Amino acid sequence: MRRLFPVLTLFAAMGVCVAQDLSAPGSAALGNRPKIGLVLEGGSALGLAHMGVISWLEEHHIPISYVAGTSMGGLVGGMYATGKSPAEMHELVDHVPWGEVLRGETPFRDLDYRRKEDKRDYPNSLEFGLKHGVRFPEGFNAGHQVGLILDRIALPYSGVKSFDDLPIPFACVASDLLSGKEYVFRKGSLATALRSTMSLPGVFSPVRTDDHIFADGGILNNLPTDVAKAMGADIVVAVHLQVKKLDPAESLSSVGVLGRSVSVVVATTELRGMERADILITVDLSAYDSLDYEKSVEISKLGYEATQAKATILSTLSVDDATWQRYVAERQSRLRTAPVPQFVEVTGTKPEAAREIEKALISDVNKPVDSDTIDRKLTNLTGVGRYSRLSYSMTERNDQPGLLIRADEKQYGPPFVQPLIVIDGSEYNNVSFTMGARITFFDVGGFRSEWRNDVRLGFVNGIRSEYYHPLTATSHWFVAPRGFADSSLFDIYSKDTQLAEYRHRQAGGALDFGYQINRSSEIRLSYEGSTQRYSPQIGNPNLLPTVTGRQGISSIRYSLIGVDRPTVPRSGVLADFRTAWFDANPAATSGFPLSELQMAVFKRLSKPSSIFFTAAGGTTFSYSHTGVPPFALGGIRDLAAYGTNEFLTNRYFLFRAGYIRKLGELPTFMGKDIDFIGTYEIGKAYGLSNASRLPNDGVAGIVINTIFGPVLAGGAYGDTGHHKFFFGLGRIF
């Protein structure tokens, strides 16, 4: 009888004359037929199965009068309700770079030049703020890129007063963290509704409005069949996503226990929803994970097959071709397109920043909205590091349509803090460890001015500070006074034997005048003065004297960061060129010139594979009495088989050729790729009688790109018996 009850209910409903609901699409075409409500459950990537369900319903001419959903069910339901066909939904979903979207990081190429420097100097995904005390982001992902997807869906419907005015009336559920109750969106901003229903606590930052703080609706109502009934549905077709059951013998981490505990709460709400459904479609997704977004085709297919399994009962809801065409025509009549914007308006940030955003988007005025272009520009604007997300919708001013940009500034800063952990295992019997942080203040003394401070403890102890000040709020020209004081160890090895260890102390300052050419490069003219002291800690003090004195350097420097990733690039170019005049250097007998060039080119061969070539060289020209040699080779980043600083010289060159291949991928919230790197290096240090004529080696290693930074482990074998195992945490290239 339990199995027959839904069927009996269905036929009873179809036999009753139902009052016509004019808000539902196809009301005239469907007459007194029962109105069908489709309810879609939340489930992250598993919710992509709903696209397969909708495909089957459309193919079999089952008219849907209402759609209600939660979380991913809300997103898929929202796409369907705004008139997107199953093919259009697949097109949108299949072109989303899900790994990038879920990590929530602004693509490296879109970062401003100074933020690129930050990412290379501090190669991890950690950041917090000191605004009103120590504060952390409200979620792992601020939701900028997810929000752009939702803005694209909702844009044509920015002006609707009620979600009943969509091609299919729609509702979605969020959890209000202030009231502790579920909140049903049936009017207002569609983009806000979709962002709210999908804001998984701890993963995505919650959505704040004047009176609410919204998080994922799955906490309180993951299968909102009651919402569909309240909308006016006579028959509710609900889609349940069946996940893998927990094995009693399976071990769980503390995070796993927390996740399972939340799942138990969510499952309770699902049971209530299933009990209220008239027809329940259960999709077996036990073979898939909630983060399997890249498997959308397979997951959607399972949704289609699960719906086909219910064909006997669902077919009773089908309508004839003529009725279906009338229903579709009425639904299509509700479709909207975004009007051509006549102006740009920005809210949520200070006037100077608003003008910067307006300037970037002014070229999109008086043109049909191109979401690809706007997405790219807004993502580029997040690269300055000021915003957690930027979103867009349509607005009106004096009866003219305009593009409204909402800027959500980061709540936890400035100042912003980027922590750092560096482990250098170049010499595995003498591992060095440094921890520190970069603390950056924005708009100190003017818009776009920055005060950047680096603090280090461990192998290096010290502080560096730079005040970066553009000449005007929009100028590319800048001045940047700097100051520094630090103490570090300077090791000298021959193979694996430590010859000496110096304590290097320095203190001084500099004044830079420069021009930021674009988001990837800058040029600086500077003068730097400091006191330097090298004192031996290990080694024969009679052979290793203390060296002290003043250092004065006039220089010009060009830097290019044109790669696609901060740690293990797969395409692009890195370049750094400096030429300088040392008017003083410890133990130097006179002033001398210096020039150095370092370049790296990365070329992608395929999705998993890349090759790279690097070239570096430096010289003091014919000057040999320079005091402390300015160049050093040997160690984890150049000639890895050789001892740290084994080659101290006034002239050198170094070439490398290498291969990178992606081996795997870490869980989304733990990091990125696992890569293999193989390299051949060959170089020359001039003026050293005891050095190899052309030192060279082969290097192979594994790099695991974690949220704490890239972890490297590998080995190298070189000429003249040099060989080494090494490991490290920190910058690779």
XYZ file of C-alpha atoms in Angstrom:
733
model
C 0.000 0.000 0.000
C 2.878 2.417 0.746
C 4.169 1.934 -2.777
C 0.701 2.432 -4.273
C -0.064 5.576 -2.243
C 1.842 8.063 -4.471
C 0.192 6.594 -7.559
C -3.288 6.818 -6.044
C -2.595 10.379 -4.929
C -1.514 11.313 -8.430
C -4.607 9.945 -10.134
C -6.824 11.488 -7.503
C -5.248 14.860 -8.124
C -5.662 14.533 -11.873
C -9.338 13.780 -11.414
C -10.037 16.933 -9.477
C -10.825 20.267 -11.104
C -8.122 22.647 -9.943
C -8.529 26.421 -9.900
C -6.375 28.056 -12.554
C -3.158 29.652 -11.222
C -2.297 32.556 -13.481
C 1.266 32.816 -12.119
C 2.271 29.446 -13.551
C 3.518 29.250 -17.150
C 1.213 27.604 -19.588
C -1.818 28.189 -17.354
C -4.056 28.805 -20.340
C -2.553 25.921 -22.287
C -2.779 23.443 -19.410
C -6.284 24.392 -18.351
C -7.368 22.556 -15.236
C -4.556 20.010 -15.275
C -2.762 19.670 -11.927
C 0.212 22.006 -11.579
C 3.522 20.148 -11.206
C 6.221 21.385 -8.871
C 9.817 20.180 -9.403
C 11.957 20.111 -6.248
C 15.742 19.736 -6.529
C 17.926 18.689 -3.619
C 21.268 20.211 -2.682
C 24.425 18.135 -2.970
C 27.314 20.158 -4.423
C 28.612 18.421 -7.583
C 26.079 15.632 -7.155
C 23.376 18.206 -7.847
C 24.470 18.244 -11.486
C 22.338 15.094 -11.786
C 19.341 17.435 -11.867
C 20.270 18.445 -15.429
C 19.699 14.856 -16.540
C 16.353 14.774 -14.742
C 15.231 17.964 -16.495
C 16.399 16.608 -19.861
C 14.145 13.564 -19.464
C 11.159 15.648 -18.333
C 11.552 18.003 -21.298
C 11.916 15.162 -23.801
C 8.758 13.537 -22.466
C 6.702 16.743 -22.505
C 6.071 17.003 -18.788
C 5.167 20.655 -18.072
C 6.674 22.083 -14.903
C 4.723 24.909 -13.293
C 7.010 25.587 -10.308
C 10.656 24.954 -9.421
C 12.066 24.952 -5.890
C 15.593 24.023 -4.886
C 18.355 24.289 -2.356
C 22.104 24.802 -2.844
C 23.167 23.174 -6.157
C 19.519 22.234 -6.634
C 18.798 25.957 -6.370
C 21.421 26.766 -9.013
C 20.216 24.160 -11.519
C 16.612 25.057 -10.719
C 17.403 28.739 -11.188
C 18.933 28.088 -14.604
C 15.856 26.102 -15.641
C 13.466 28.675 -14.229
C 15.124 31.492 -16.201
C 14.470 29.639 -19.438
C 17.711 27.799 -20.097
C 17.349 24.526 -21.944
C 19.176 21.389 -20.754
C 21.672 21.865 -23.598
C 22.357 25.456 -22.512
C 22.787 24.326 -18.906
C 25.319 21.703 -19.968
C 27.132 24.279 -22.095
C 27.467 26.649 -19.138
C 28.470 23.988 -16.587
C 30.964 22.208 -18.851
C 32.928 25.419 -19.488
C 33.320 26.358 -15.826
C 36.914 25.851 -14.542
C 35.628 24.229 -11.364
C 38.982 23.789 -9.637
C 39.736 27.498 -10.016
C 36.188 28.501 -9.068
C 36.090 26.367 -5.915
C 39.495 27.536 -4.677
C 38.256 31.083 -5.048
C 41.629 32.536 -5.961
C 41.986 35.292 -8.503
C 43.931 33.786 -11.438
C 47.596 34.717 -11.145
C 47.652 36.482 -14.513
C 44.855 38.806 -13.321
C 46.723 39.982 -10.225
C 48.184 43.463 -10.045
C 51.995 43.537 -10.260
C 52.460 44.022 -6.511
C 50.052 41.184 -5.722
C 52.057 39.004 -8.119
C 55.157 39.876 -6.088
C 53.303 38.904 -2.912
C 52.315 35.523 -4.331
C 55.855 34.727 -5.457
C 57.466 35.920 -2.237
C 54.801 34.239 -0.080
C 53.767 31.213 -2.187
C 50.799 29.937 -0.197
C 47.030 30.424 -0.040
C 46.885 31.844 3.472
C 45.788 35.358 4.371
C 44.166 37.047 7.347
C 43.714 40.601 8.560
C 44.334 42.867 11.529
C 41.260 45.058 11.153
C 39.892 45.480 14.699
C 42.117 42.643 15.921
C 43.107 39.373 14.289
C 40.390 38.407 11.812
C 40.142 35.595 9.307
C 38.074 35.343 6.102
C 34.480 34.227 6.680
C 34.927 31.361 4.251
C 37.577 29.469 2.356
C 36.153 30.985 -0.833
C 34.803 34.540 -1.067
C 32.569 33.408 -3.921
C 33.647 35.922 -6.572
C 33.857 33.491 -9.489
C 30.797 31.507 -8.433
C 28.995 34.837 -8.146
C 29.910 35.761 -11.726
C 28.247 32.552 -12.953
C 25.119 33.434 -11.004
C 25.180 37.064 -12.187
C 25.261 35.826 -15.781
C 22.164 33.689 -15.162
C 20.264 36.385 -13.270
C 21.224 39.500 -15.275
C 18.214 39.630 -17.644
C 15.907 39.332 -14.622
C 17.498 42.062 -12.479
C 14.284 44.071 -12.582
C 11.732 41.369 -11.755
C 9.707 42.137 -8.643
C 8.774 38.526 -7.983
C 10.302 35.202 -8.962
C 6.774 34.259 -10.107
C 7.526 36.453 -13.134
C 10.347 34.192 -14.341
C 9.641 31.825 -17.264
C 8.942 29.255 -14.541
C 8.044 30.524 -11.037
C 10.980 29.790 -8.752
C 11.957 29.648 -5.099
C 15.110 28.661 -3.273
C 16.004 28.183 0.367
C 18.818 29.703 2.439
C 19.624 29.626 6.150
C 19.485 32.973 7.963
C 22.322 32.917 10.504
C 20.800 35.839 12.409
C 17.344 34.370 13.018
C 18.402 30.732 12.935
C 15.537 29.985 10.560
C 15.206 29.026 6.934
C 14.555 31.851 4.495
C 12.627 31.261 1.293
C 13.550 33.543 -1.613
C 10.612 34.275 -3.889
C 11.405 37.912 -4.712
C 14.257 40.414 -4.660
C 17.623 39.938 -6.323
C 17.793 36.572 -8.078
C 21.611 36.629 -8.009
C 21.589 37.239 -4.241
C 19.114 34.398 -3.785
C 21.268 31.960 -5.761
C 24.464 33.004 -3.956
C 22.740 32.635 -0.598
C 21.330 29.178 -1.167
C 24.796 27.945 -2.244
C 26.926 29.533 0.510
C 28.152 26.390 2.254
C 29.363 27.477 5.735
C 33.136 27.521 6.102
C 33.618 27.018 2.363
C 31.905 30.076 0.856
C 31.633 33.382 2.660
C 28.056 34.083 3.778
C 25.946 36.618 1.902
C 25.281 39.770 3.902
C 22.337 42.122 3.403
C 21.051 44.903 5.663
C 18.982 42.550 7.815
C 20.296 39.051 7.141
C 23.390 36.874 6.927
C 22.618 33.987 4.591
C 24.283 30.593 4.338
C 23.523 27.361 2.485
C 19.887 26.324 2.804
C 20.733 22.635 3.053
C 21.322 23.000 6.774
C 17.603 23.507 7.423
C 15.728 22.329 4.311
C 17.699 20.459 1.692
C 14.678 19.096 -0.189
C 12.065 21.890 -0.004
C 8.932 20.044 -1.104
C 6.909 22.135 1.351
C 8.008 25.268 -0.500
C 6.747 23.891 -3.827
C 3.382 23.060 -2.256
C 3.166 26.559 -0.785
C 3.831 27.979 -4.259
C 0.722 26.198 -5.552
C 1.915 22.811 -6.783
C -0.713 20.079 -6.857
C 1.804 17.335 -7.572
C 5.373 17.513 -6.280
C 8.128 15.646 -8.134
C 11.210 15.605 -5.896
C 14.738 14.518 -6.782
C 16.783 12.863 -4.022
C 20.552 12.391 -4.404
C 21.600 9.133 -2.762
C 25.185 9.257 -1.511
C 27.542 6.525 -0.380
C 26.719 5.104 3.034
C 29.336 5.255 5.777
C 31.202 1.998 6.374
C 31.288 1.253 10.153
C 34.933 0.201 9.770
C 35.933 3.398 7.965
C 38.312 5.648 9.897
C 37.454 9.330 10.160
C 39.538 12.426 10.772
C 38.236 15.242 12.949
C 37.205 17.069 9.766
C 35.520 13.887 8.533
C 33.567 13.547 11.777
C 32.414 17.160 11.459
C 31.388 16.600 7.849
C 29.461 13.439 8.682
C 27.746 15.175 11.595
C 26.523 17.921 9.271
C 25.414 15.244 6.794
C 23.260 13.633 9.496
C 21.503 16.949 10.136
C 20.982 17.523 6.407
C 19.696 13.959 5.940
C 17.002 14.620 8.556
C 15.668 17.547 6.537
C 15.768 15.399 3.401
C 13.591 12.743 5.035
C 10.950 15.360 5.800
C 11.108 16.517 2.193
C 10.803 12.991 0.817
C 7.749 12.300 2.960
C 5.976 15.308 1.400
C 6.814 14.332 -2.202
C 4.153 12.802 -4.441
C 6.731 11.299 -6.789
C 10.312 10.716 -5.646
C 13.166 10.221 -8.101
C 16.193 8.762 -6.332
C 19.537 9.074 -8.129
C 22.197 6.617 -6.947
C 25.414 8.677 -6.771
C 27.291 6.494 -4.307
C 30.193 6.152 -6.771
C 30.764 9.910 -6.867
C 31.977 12.599 -4.516
C 30.478 15.986 -3.760
C 33.509 17.653 -5.410
C 33.369 15.699 -8.683
C 32.383 18.743 -10.742
C 34.567 17.639 -13.647
C 32.363 14.534 -14.013
C 29.196 16.479 -14.823
C 28.421 14.401 -17.925
C 28.463 11.084 -16.034
C 26.526 12.504 -13.073
C 23.899 14.077 -15.335
C 23.500 10.779 -17.186
C 22.675 9.026 -13.898
C 19.967 11.625 -13.273
C 18.483 10.882 -16.681
C 18.560 7.115 -16.063
C 16.985 7.462 -12.610
C 14.139 9.473 -14.126
C 13.701 6.880 -16.859
C 13.290 4.282 -14.112
C 10.189 6.215 -13.001
C 8.815 6.422 -16.536
C 5.655 4.431 -15.758
C 4.309 6.946 -13.263
C 5.889 10.052 -14.799
C 4.433 9.322 -18.236
C 0.960 9.947 -16.795
C 2.004 13.607 -16.433
C 2.931 14.026 -20.109
C 0.839 16.222 -22.386
C 0.184 15.930 -26.115
C 2.358 17.772 -28.644
C -0.077 20.616 -29.207
C -0.497 21.291 -25.490
C 3.271 21.087 -25.007
C 3.923 23.602 -27.758
C 1.407 26.035 -26.264
C 3.032 25.570 -22.834
C 6.530 26.181 -24.226
C 5.357 29.235 -26.156
C 3.852 30.775 -23.028
C 7.027 29.982 -21.076
C 9.141 31.521 -23.849
C 7.041 34.665 -23.772
C 8.373 35.317 -20.267
C 11.998 35.234 -21.397
C 13.919 38.470 -20.980
C 17.153 39.840 -22.365
C 19.337 42.380 -20.621
C 18.847 45.935 -21.953
C 21.780 47.893 -23.341
C 23.342 49.826 -20.409
C 23.570 53.606 -20.732
C 25.819 54.160 -17.686
C 27.883 52.407 -15.018
C 27.164 52.794 -11.315
C 29.381 51.406 -8.536
C 28.403 50.822 -4.904
C 30.118 49.380 -1.849
C 33.528 51.073 -1.996
C 35.205 54.472 -1.605
C 34.801 57.118 -4.345
C 38.361 56.788 -5.720
C 37.982 53.006 -6.067
C 34.512 53.429 -7.591
C 35.939 55.749 -10.247
C 38.632 53.171 -11.032
C 35.958 50.490 -11.588
C 33.792 52.850 -13.661
C 36.775 53.690 -15.870
C 37.460 50.001 -16.491
C 33.859 49.366 -17.588
C 32.983 52.591 -19.399
C 33.761 50.985 -22.779
C 30.877 48.538 -22.169
C 28.285 51.338 -22.106
C 25.943 51.628 -25.123
C 26.710 48.038 -26.119
C 24.804 44.795 -25.560
C 26.051 43.203 -22.339
C 28.927 40.806 -23.005
C 29.187 38.675 -19.859
C 32.543 37.182 -20.878
C 34.089 40.653 -21.125
C 32.555 41.876 -17.863
C 33.606 38.699 -16.029
C 37.161 39.183 -17.238
C 37.280 42.869 -16.255
C 35.786 42.335 -12.797
C 38.141 39.439 -12.084
C 41.012 41.634 -13.223
C 39.870 44.332 -10.775
C 39.883 41.865 -7.862
C 43.589 41.484 -8.602
C 44.426 44.660 -6.651
C 43.699 42.683 -3.455
C 41.093 45.083 -2.093
C 37.873 43.187 -2.905
C 36.546 39.817 -1.847
C 34.185 39.856 -4.814
C 32.667 42.089 -7.473
C 29.218 41.441 -8.905
C 27.012 43.020 -11.544
C 23.332 43.471 -12.353
C 21.089 45.931 -14.167
C 19.668 49.073 -12.566
C 17.706 52.158 -13.650
C 18.316 55.889 -13.339
C 15.917 58.438 -14.835
C 14.225 55.586 -16.755
C 17.563 54.668 -18.339
C 19.078 51.170 -17.882
C 22.548 50.948 -16.411
C 25.123 48.453 -15.252
C 25.312 48.259 -11.439
C 28.589 46.990 -9.998
C 28.600 45.980 -6.344
C 32.014 45.911 -4.696
C 32.385 43.829 -1.546
C 35.611 44.844 0.169
C 37.408 42.319 2.343
C 35.929 42.506 5.841
C 39.054 41.396 7.707
C 41.544 44.009 6.472
C 43.537 46.052 5.730
C 46.099 45.574 7.053
C 46.439 42.157 5.422
C 48.841 39.510 6.695
C 50.403 36.818 4.532
C 52.218 34.246 6.670
C 55.327 32.419 5.503
C 57.062 29.157 6.333
C 60.314 28.296 4.535
C 62.199 25.031 4.984
C 65.455 24.658 3.061
C 66.763 21.103 2.945
C 69.521 21.777 0.418
C 71.856 20.278 3.018
C 69.802 17.512 4.659
C 72.162 17.348 7.648
C 71.808 21.101 8.215
C 68.187 22.033 7.472
C 67.285 25.708 7.804
C 63.884 27.002 8.923
C 62.403 30.489 8.661
C 58.966 31.776 9.475
C 57.587 35.228 8.924
C 54.850 37.389 7.490
C 54.162 40.249 5.118
C 51.898 42.941 6.570
C 50.430 45.353 4.032
C 48.508 48.559 4.741
C 46.434 50.092 1.911
C 45.812 53.772 1.115
C 48.326 55.117 3.625
C 48.793 58.736 2.595
C 46.629 58.421 -0.522
C 44.594 56.062 -2.658
C 46.697 53.130 -4.002
C 49.601 53.913 -1.668
C 50.877 50.906 0.268
C 53.032 50.360 3.308
C 54.485 46.850 3.036
C 56.424 45.228 5.882
C 58.270 41.898 5.973
C 59.167 40.221 9.257
C 61.352 37.058 9.389
C 62.500 34.815 12.258
C 64.756 31.763 12.110
C 67.539 31.256 9.572
C 66.909 34.909 8.714
C 65.974 37.423 11.416
C 64.958 40.903 10.435
C 62.479 43.407 9.121
C 62.070 45.195 5.799
C 59.682 48.018 5.076
C 58.672 49.820 1.884
C 56.307 52.733 1.354
C 54.950 52.648 -2.202
C 53.370 55.931 -3.296
C 52.013 56.644 -6.826
C 52.532 60.254 -7.818
C 48.757 60.602 -8.366
C 45.766 58.326 -7.736
C 45.909 57.080 -11.346
C 49.626 57.461 -12.138
C 51.939 54.621 -13.159
C 54.894 56.622 -11.796
C 55.775 56.043 -8.149
C 58.328 56.650 -5.423
C 59.210 53.949 -2.918
C 61.517 54.638 0.038
C 62.723 51.441 1.725
C 64.436 50.466 4.951
C 65.843 47.164 6.212
C 67.772 45.524 9.033
C 68.409 41.810 9.221
C 70.794 39.083 10.296
C 71.166 35.815 8.402
C 73.477 32.839 8.102
C 75.634 32.541 4.993
C 76.848 28.962 4.535
C 79.651 27.866 2.233
C 79.876 24.177 1.249
C 82.093 21.996 -0.892
C 80.024 18.986 -1.918
C 78.422 17.974 1.389
C 81.188 19.394 3.587
C 80.570 22.692 5.333
C 83.639 24.920 4.931
C 82.327 27.960 6.721
C 79.308 29.679 8.144
C 79.169 33.445 8.280
C 76.723 35.614 10.153
C 75.690 38.348 7.728
C 74.311 41.499 9.332
C 73.100 44.499 7.364
C 71.098 47.647 7.951
C 70.267 50.464 5.593
C 67.783 52.115 3.322
C 67.030 53.048 -0.264
C 64.976 55.383 -2.387
C 63.380 54.024 -5.561
C 61.753 55.949 -8.371
C 59.872 53.807 -10.830
C 57.196 53.176 -13.418
C 54.713 50.288 -13.405
C 54.542 49.415 -17.091
C 51.551 47.080 -16.791
C 50.146 44.402 -14.470
C 53.159 42.182 -15.161
C 56.214 44.467 -15.189
C 57.883 47.510 -13.712
C 61.166 49.409 -13.915
C 62.978 51.073 -10.984
C 65.846 53.518 -10.609
C 67.271 53.458 -7.094
C 70.083 54.269 -4.725
C 70.706 51.980 -1.759
C 73.098 52.539 1.129
C 73.840 50.198 4.021
C 76.389 48.875 6.461
C 77.457 45.257 5.975
C 79.198 42.834 8.312
C 80.271 39.223 7.643
C 81.609 37.460 10.727
C 82.618 33.753 10.769
C 80.640 31.420 13.053
C 82.115 28.134 11.792
C 85.578 27.731 10.274
C 89.142 28.816 11.001
C 88.936 32.489 12.075
C 92.565 33.010 10.942
C 91.607 32.042 7.388
C 88.114 33.541 7.466
C 88.413 37.149 8.588
C 85.504 39.351 9.574
C 84.510 41.602 6.695
C 82.715 44.863 7.376
C 82.075 48.118 5.593
C 79.652 50.337 3.734
C 77.773 49.327 0.624
C 76.444 51.900 -1.827
C 74.580 50.912 -5.000
C 73.074 52.994 -7.802
C 70.977 50.752 -10.029
C 68.287 50.398 -12.647
C 66.158 47.260 -12.623
C 63.493 45.776 -14.901
C 61.262 42.948 -13.668
C 58.683 40.910 -15.588
C 56.286 38.397 -14.016
C 54.437 37.085 -17.045
C 53.672 33.506 -16.030
C 50.379 31.778 -15.320
C 51.205 30.481 -11.818
C 53.321 31.764 -8.922
C 54.996 28.481 -7.916
C 55.289 25.976 -10.772
C 54.426 27.937 -13.949
C 53.179 26.072 -16.998
C 53.356 28.918 -19.529
C 54.747 32.435 -19.794
C 57.962 34.344 -19.144
C 59.898 35.510 -16.082
C 62.663 38.091 -16.440
C 64.799 40.185 -14.137
C 67.558 42.488 -15.345
C 69.657 44.834 -13.234
C 72.656 46.971 -13.945
C 74.373 48.832 -11.110
C 77.371 50.814 -9.946
C 78.804 49.923 -6.528
C 80.494 53.005 -5.166
C 81.386 50.983 -2.062
C 81.365 47.322 -1.025
C 82.974 45.589 1.990
C 86.650 44.804 1.227
C 86.438 46.248 -2.297
C 89.421 48.326 -3.396
C 87.362 50.604 -5.655
C 83.966 51.096 -7.157
C 82.809 48.672 -9.848
C 79.920 48.026 -12.238
C 77.640 44.982 -12.211
C 75.051 43.575 -14.573
C 72.882 40.469 -14.223
C 70.107 38.911 -16.286
C 67.825 36.040 -15.266
C 65.151 34.676 -17.601
C 62.782 31.710 -17.694
C 60.416 30.654 -20.477
C 57.650 28.100 -19.883
C 55.785 26.426 -22.751
C 52.769 24.152 -22.347
C 52.866 21.024 -24.505
C 49.545 19.591 -23.372
C 47.180 19.914 -20.435
C 49.441 17.893 -18.089
C 52.865 18.660 -19.606
C 55.152 21.668 -20.032
C 58.779 22.359 -20.826
C 60.905 25.256 -19.633
C 64.229 26.912 -20.346
C 66.110 29.296 -18.074
C 69.199 31.394 -18.661
C 71.104 33.503 -16.172
C 74.360 35.371 -16.221
C 76.120 38.065 -14.241
C 79.369 39.977 -14.466
C 81.407 42.754 -12.879
C 83.139 43.086 -16.251
C 86.914 43.400 -15.767
C 86.715 44.358 -12.095
C 87.989 41.538 -9.867
C 88.748 43.250 -6.544
C 85.102 43.568 -5.531
C 85.472 42.394 -1.936
C 82.648 40.006 -1.059
C 81.802 38.250 -4.378
C 78.372 39.411 -5.613
C 77.249 36.079 -7.163
C 76.839 32.594 -5.696
C 75.864 29.265 -7.289
C 75.044 25.943 -5.681
C 71.993 24.832 -3.744
C 68.391 23.871 -4.158
C 67.561 26.501 -6.809
C 70.696 26.467 -8.995
C 73.116 23.562 -9.534
C 71.250 21.474 -6.968
C 73.837 18.653 -6.823
C 76.437 21.076 -5.519
C 76.927 22.459 -2.052
C 75.193 25.647 -0.959
C 77.188 28.670 -2.231
C 79.922 26.341 -3.466
C 80.801 28.788 -6.246
C 81.423 32.395 -5.144
C 82.364 34.472 -8.152
C 82.379 37.815 -9.957
C 81.203 36.286 -13.259
C 78.968 33.347 -14.123
C 76.405 31.863 -16.464
C 73.827 29.130 -15.893
C 71.449 27.368 -18.288
C 68.648 24.942 -17.501
C 66.195 22.897 -19.537
C 63.368 21.063 -17.860
C 60.125 19.140 -18.105
C 57.036 19.436 -15.880
C 54.206 16.909 -15.764
C 51.114 16.903 -13.611
C 50.820 13.601 -11.736
C 47.687 14.238 -9.724
C 45.683 16.766 -7.798
C 45.135 17.460 -4.117
C 41.629 17.811 -2.679
C 40.298 21.239 -3.631
C 40.633 22.790 -0.188
C 44.088 21.307 0.514
C 45.977 22.638 -2.479
C 46.445 22.204 -6.209
C 48.614 19.967 -8.388
C 51.166 17.268 -7.684
C 53.912 17.726 -10.294
C 57.026 15.940 -11.485
C 59.934 18.186 -12.481
C 63.041 16.991 -14.313
C 65.901 19.396 -15.106
C 69.342 19.456 -16.678
C 71.620 22.306 -15.523
C 74.967 23.485 -16.808
C 76.897 26.559 -15.734
C 80.221 28.226 -15.217
C 81.748 30.246 -12.381
C 84.802 32.156 -13.545
C 87.984 32.800 -11.609
C 87.828 29.686 -9.391
C 90.773 27.333 -9.761
C 89.230 24.475 -7.773
C 85.845 24.488 -9.538
C 84.546 22.132 -12.198
C 85.241 23.447 -15.681
C 81.542 23.281 -16.587
C 79.587 22.135 -13.542
C 76.410 20.340 -14.581
C 73.817 18.023 -13.110
C 70.521 16.281 -13.628
C 67.708 16.947 -11.177
C 64.417 15.136 -10.580
C 61.799 15.904 -7.961
C 58.167 15.926 -6.927
C 56.387 19.174 -6.048
C 53.161 19.088 -4.012
C 51.407 22.450 -4.232
C 49.724 22.679 -0.808
C 47.841 25.623 0.703
C 50.940 26.170 2.891
C 53.201 26.447 -0.139
C 54.959 24.099 -2.570
C 56.631 21.091 -0.935
C 59.624 19.803 -2.920
C 61.510 16.515 -2.562
C 64.085 15.266 -5.038
C 67.625 14.359 -5.884
C 70.424 15.534 -8.144
C 73.530 13.931 -9.635
C 76.340 16.005 -11.128
C 79.885 15.792 -12.429
C 83.014 15.302 -10.282
C 81.108 13.086 -7.840
C 78.530 15.642 -6.748
C 75.178 14.163 -5.720
C 72.494 15.092 -3.243
C 69.027 14.400 -1.881
C 67.123 17.560 -0.951
C 63.729 18.793 0.181
C 62.093 22.090 0.953
C 58.976 24.156 1.493
C 58.852 27.474 -0.297
C 59.476 29.112 -3.640
C 60.665 26.851 -6.487
C 61.377 29.187 -9.446
